[in-house]
Coordinates of C-alpha atoms in Angstrom, one line a residue:
E1111 CA 0.0 0.0 0.0
N1112 CA 2.9 2.4 0.8
L1113 CA 4.4 1.7 -2.6
L1114 CA 1.4 3.0 -4.4
K1115 CA 2.0 6.4 -2.8
Q1116 CA 5.6 6.6 -4.0
E1117 CA 7.0 7.6 -7.4
L1118 CA 8.0 4.8 -9.7
P1119 CA 11.7 4.1 -9.9
D1120 CA 13.4 5.3 -13.0
P1121 CA 16.6 3.4 -14.1
S1122 CA 16.9 5.4 -17.3
E1123 CA 19.5 4.9 -20.0
E1124 CA 20.6 8.5 -19.5
L1125 CA 21.3 7.7 -15.8
Y1126 CA 23.1 4.5 -16.8
R1127 CA 25.4 6.3 -19.3
S1128 CA 26.0 9.2 -16.9
S1129 CA 27.6 6.7 -14.4
F1130 CA 30.5 6.2 -16.9
V1131 CA 31.1 10.0 -17.0
T1132 CA 30.6 10.8 -13.3
K1133 CA 32.1 7.5 -12.0
E1134 CA 29.1 7.4 -9.5
R1135 CA 27.4 4.0 -9.2
R1136 CA 24.8 5.0 -6.6
P1137 CA 22.3 7.1 -8.6
Y1138 CA 21.5 4.4 -11.1
E1139 CA 21.8 1.5 -8.7
L1140 CA 19.3 3.1 -6.3
Q1141 CA 16.7 3.3 -9.0
H1142 CA 17.5 -0.2 -10.3
T1143 CA 17.3 -1.7 -6.8
G1144 CA 14.1 0.1 -6.1
M1145 CA 12.6 -1.5 -9.2
I1146 CA 13.6 -5.0 -8.0
I1147 CA 12.3 -4.4 -4.4
E1148 CA 8.9 -3.4 -5.9
L1149 CA 8.8 -6.4 -8.2
N1150 CA 9.4 -8.9 -5.5
L1151 CA 7.1 -7.2 -2.9
L1152 CA 4.3 -6.7 -5.3
T1153 CA 4.5 -10.3 -6.5
M1154 CA 4.0 -11.5 -2.9
G1155 CA 1.4 -8.8 -2.3
I1156 CA -0.7 -10.0 -5.3
L1157 CA -0.5 -13.6 -4.2
L1158 CA -1.9 -12.6 -0.8
D1159 CA -4.4 -10.1 -2.0
P1160 CA -4.8 -9.7 -5.8
R1161 CA -6.1 -6.1 -5.8
P1162 CA -6.4 -4.3 -9.2
E1163 CA -4.1 -1.5 -8.0
F1164 CA -1.4 -3.9 -7.0
I1165 CA -1.6 -5.6 -10.4
A1166 CA -1.6 -2.2 -12.1
R1167 CA 1.6 -1.2 -10.3
W1168 CA 3.3 -4.6 -11.1
T1169 CA 2.3 -4.1 -14.7
K1170 CA 4.1 -0.7 -14.8
I1171 CA 7.2 -2.3 -13.3
G1172 CA 7.0 -5.1 -15.8
E1173 CA 6.7 -2.7 -18.7
M1174 CA 9.7 -0.8 -17.4
L1175 CA 11.8 -4.0 -17.3
N1176 CA 10.7 -4.9 -20.8
N1177 CA 11.7 -1.5 -22.1
L1178 CA 15.2 -1.5 -20.5
K1179 CA 18.0 -2.2 -23.0
V1180 CA 20.0 -4.1 -20.4
W1181 CA 19.4 -5.6 -17.0
I1182 CA 23.0 -5.5 -15.8
L1183 CA 24.5 -2.6 -13.7
P1184 CA 26.8 0.0 -15.3
A1185 CA 29.6 -1.1 -13.0
H1186 CA 29.6 -4.5 -14.7
D1187 CA 29.5 -3.1 -18.2
Q1188 CA 33.2 -2.5 -18.0
I1189 CA 36.5 -4.5 -18.3
P1190 CA 37.0 -7.3 -17.2
H1191 CA 33.3 -8.2 -17.7
V1192 CA 33.3 -6.9 -21.3
K1193 CA 35.9 -6.2 -24.0
D1194 CA 35.0 -2.6 -24.2
P1195 CA 33.3 -0.3 -21.7
M1196 CA 29.5 0.1 -22.3
A1197 CA 29.5 -2.9 -24.7
N1198 CA 26.1 -4.0 -23.3
I1199 CA 24.3 -0.7 -23.4
D1200 CA 25.8 0.0 -26.9
G1201 CA 24.5 -3.4 -28.2
K1202 CA 27.9 -4.9 -28.9
E1203 CA 27.7 -7.7 -26.3
I1204 CA 25.2 -9.4 -24.0
T1205 CA 26.8 -10.4 -20.8
T1206 CA 25.3 -11.3 -17.4
D1207 CA 26.0 -10.2 -13.8
L1208 CA 24.6 -10.5 -10.3
R1209 CA 21.7 -8.2 -11.0
S1210 CA 20.6 -9.5 -14.4
T1211 CA 20.6 -13.1 -13.3
S1212 CA 18.7 -12.1 -10.1
L1213 CA 16.1 -10.3 -12.2
A1214 CA 15.7 -13.2 -14.5
A1215 CA 15.0 -15.5 -11.5
S1216 CA 12.5 -13.1 -10.0
V1217 CA 10.7 -12.4 -13.2
S1218 CA 10.5 -16.1 -14.2
V1219 CA 9.1 -17.1 -10.8
A1220 CA 6.7 -14.1 -10.7
L1221 CA 5.3 -14.9 -14.2
N1222 CA 4.6 -18.5 -13.2
C1223 CA 2.8 -17.3 -10.1
L1224 CA 0.9 -14.4 -11.6
E1225 CA 0.3 -15.5 -15.2
E1226 CA -3.5 -15.7 -14.8
V1227 CA -3.9 -12.1 -13.6
L1228 CA -1.3 -10.4 -15.9
D1229 CA -1.7 -9.2 -19.4
K1230 CA -0.8 -12.0 -21.8
K1231 CA 1.3 -9.8 -24.1
L1232 CA 3.3 -8.5 -21.2
V1233 CA 3.9 -12.1 -19.9
A1234 CA 5.1 -13.2 -23.4
A1235 CA 7.3 -10.1 -23.8
L1236 CA 9.0 -10.5 -20.4
R1237 CA 9.6 -14.2 -21.0
K1238 CA 11.3 -13.2 -24.3
K1239 CA 13.3 -10.6 -22.5
V1240 CA 14.5 -13.1 -19.9
N1241 CA 15.6 -15.4 -22.7
T1242 CA 17.4 -12.6 -24.7
L1243 CA 19.2 -11.0 -21.8
V1244 CA 20.1 -14.0 -19.6
I1245 CA 19.1 -17.5 -20.8
D1246 CA 20.4 -17.3 -24.4
P1247 CA 23.8 -15.8 -23.3
L1248 CA 24.1 -18.6 -20.7
Y1249 CA 23.2 -21.2 -23.3
D1250 CA 25.8 -19.8 -25.7
C1251 CA 28.4 -20.1 -22.9
A1252 CA 27.2 -23.6 -22.1
T1253 CA 27.5 -24.8 -25.7
K1254 CA 30.8 -23.0 -26.2
K1255 CA 29.4 -20.7 -28.9
K1256 CA 30.8 -17.8 -26.8
K1257 CA 33.5 -17.4 -24.2
L1258 CA 32.5 -17.8 -20.5
H1259 CA 31.4 -14.7 -18.7
H1260 CA 33.9 -13.3 -16.2
W1261 CA 32.0 -14.5 -13.1
M1262 CA 31.9 -18.1 -14.3
K1263 CA 35.7 -18.3 -14.0
V1264 CA 36.2 -16.9 -10.5
A1265 CA 36.7 -18.5 -7.2
H1266 CA 34.7 -16.1 -5.0
N1267 CA 31.1 -15.2 -4.2
W1268 CA 30.2 -14.0 -7.7
N1269 CA 30.4 -17.6 -8.9
A1270 CA 28.0 -18.9 -6.4
V1271 CA 25.5 -16.0 -6.5
C1272 CA 25.3 -15.8 -10.3
F1273 CA 25.0 -19.5 -10.8
C1274 CA 22.4 -19.7 -8.1
N1275 CA 20.3 -17.0 -9.8
S1276 CA 20.9 -18.6 -13.2
L1277 CA 19.7 -22.0 -12.0
W1278 CA 16.7 -20.4 -10.4
A1279 CA 15.9 -18.6 -13.7
V1280 CA 16.3 -21.6 -16.0
L1281 CA 14.4 -24.0 -13.8
A1282 CA 11.4 -21.5 -13.7
A1283 CA 11.7 -20.3 -17.3
D1284 CA 9.5 -21.5 -20.2
I1285 CA 12.3 -23.0 -22.2
P1286 CA 13.0 -26.4 -23.8
D1287 CA 14.4 -29.0 -21.4
D1288 CA 17.5 -29.7 -23.4
K1289 CA 18.4 -26.0 -23.2
R1290 CA 17.8 -26.1 -19.4
Q1291 CA 20.0 -29.2 -19.0
E1292 CA 22.9 -27.6 -20.9
I1293 CA 22.9 -24.6 -18.6
V1294 CA 22.7 -26.8 -15.5
K1295 CA 25.7 -28.8 -16.8
L1296 CA 27.6 -25.5 -17.2
A1297 CA 26.8 -24.7 -13.6
L1298 CA 28.0 -28.1 -12.4
R1299 CA 31.3 -27.7 -14.4
Q1300 CA 32.1 -24.2 -13.1
M1301 CA 30.7 -24.0 -9.6
P1302 CA 33.5 -26.1 -8.1
L1303 CA 35.7 -23.1 -8.6
F1304 CA 33.8 -21.3 -5.8
M1305 CA 34.7 -24.0 -3.3
Q1306 CA 38.4 -23.6 -4.3
G1307 CA 38.2 -20.2 -2.7
F1308 CA 37.8 -21.7 0.7
A1309 CA 40.6 -22.9 3.0
P1310 CA 40.9 -26.7 3.6
D1311 CA 39.1 -26.2 7.0
G1312 CA 36.2 -24.5 5.4
Y1313 CA 37.3 -21.0 6.3
C1314 CA 36.0 -18.2 4.0
K1315 CA 38.8 -15.7 3.2
E1316 CA 36.2 -13.2 2.0
G1317 CA 34.9 -12.7 5.6
P1318 CA 31.5 -13.4 7.2
G1319 CA 29.4 -11.0 5.1
Y1320 CA 30.5 -12.5 1.8
Y1321 CA 30.3 -16.0 3.4
G1322 CA 26.6 -15.4 3.9
F1323 CA 26.2 -14.0 0.4
G1324 CA 28.3 -16.5 -1.4
F1325 CA 27.8 -19.7 0.5
G1326 CA 24.2 -18.8 1.3
H1327 CA 23.5 -18.8 -2.5
F1328 CA 25.5 -22.0 -2.8
L1329 CA 23.0 -23.5 -0.4
Y1330 CA 20.1 -22.3 -2.5
S1331 CA 21.7 -23.9 -5.5
A1332 CA 22.1 -27.1 -3.6
F1333 CA 18.5 -27.1 -2.7
L1334 CA 17.3 -26.2 -6.3
L1335 CA 19.4 -29.0 -7.8
Y1336 CA 18.4 -31.5 -5.1
E1337 CA 14.7 -30.9 -5.8
A1338 CA 15.0 -30.7 -9.6
S1339 CA 16.9 -34.1 -9.7
D1340 CA 14.4 -35.9 -7.5
H1341 CA 16.9 -35.8 -4.6
K1342 CA 19.6 -37.6 -6.7
L1343 CA 22.1 -34.7 -6.9
N1344 CA 23.5 -33.2 -3.8
I1345 CA 26.4 -30.8 -4.3
L1346 CA 26.8 -30.4 -0.5
R1347 CA 28.4 -33.9 -0.4
Q1348 CA 31.9 -32.6 -0.8
F1349 CA 34.7 -32.1 1.7
K1350 CA 34.9 -28.3 1.9
A1351 CA 31.1 -27.9 1.8
E1352 CA 30.8 -30.2 4.8
K1353 CA 33.5 -28.3 6.6

């Protein structure tokens, strides 16, 4: 109810591009984060109480997401994530990051939950957007059509968080099963790198905050894969994870 009284967030392209000039991340990220908070809160709100005004607000957020050129943050549209700064916003590359994979997960789950009360054209458009900005690039990496994105090759929290979000998105998305399986295989190939960042006794060198962020998402991934495989696949059954 409080959201309805507030102005809509506005992660505009102008604000995105200005971050490269001003070197200020905060202005764009505040608007982008506000959009995600609204998306998730409104999704839960509609499930509890499908008021027309809640659905109308969700629709505005959904249209905003559909109109954005990119879902990544400006800070991640730079080297080493891309070859040239602003490659995503300029349409030269489509890479993924913490934020775009998180959005893909949230949107895919929300569409499954709210499909009956949302406009069909918007549902179709957002599913296409999830595929274009996140799932297709992941699939291209999985099938070696394109090089791995930067976060897929690191041994810290980015690996766990992005793969978790990616798994969430592909398991919820409306895509062919063989495409889903290829991306899951990619995650299983590259996620062990995250565990290499831990000391033999299980100590997280990144500190308690990033332990919660990184290993917390690793636990989510373990749960998702465990459920999706009929309890046959358990990535927690490894030495460092047990430690």
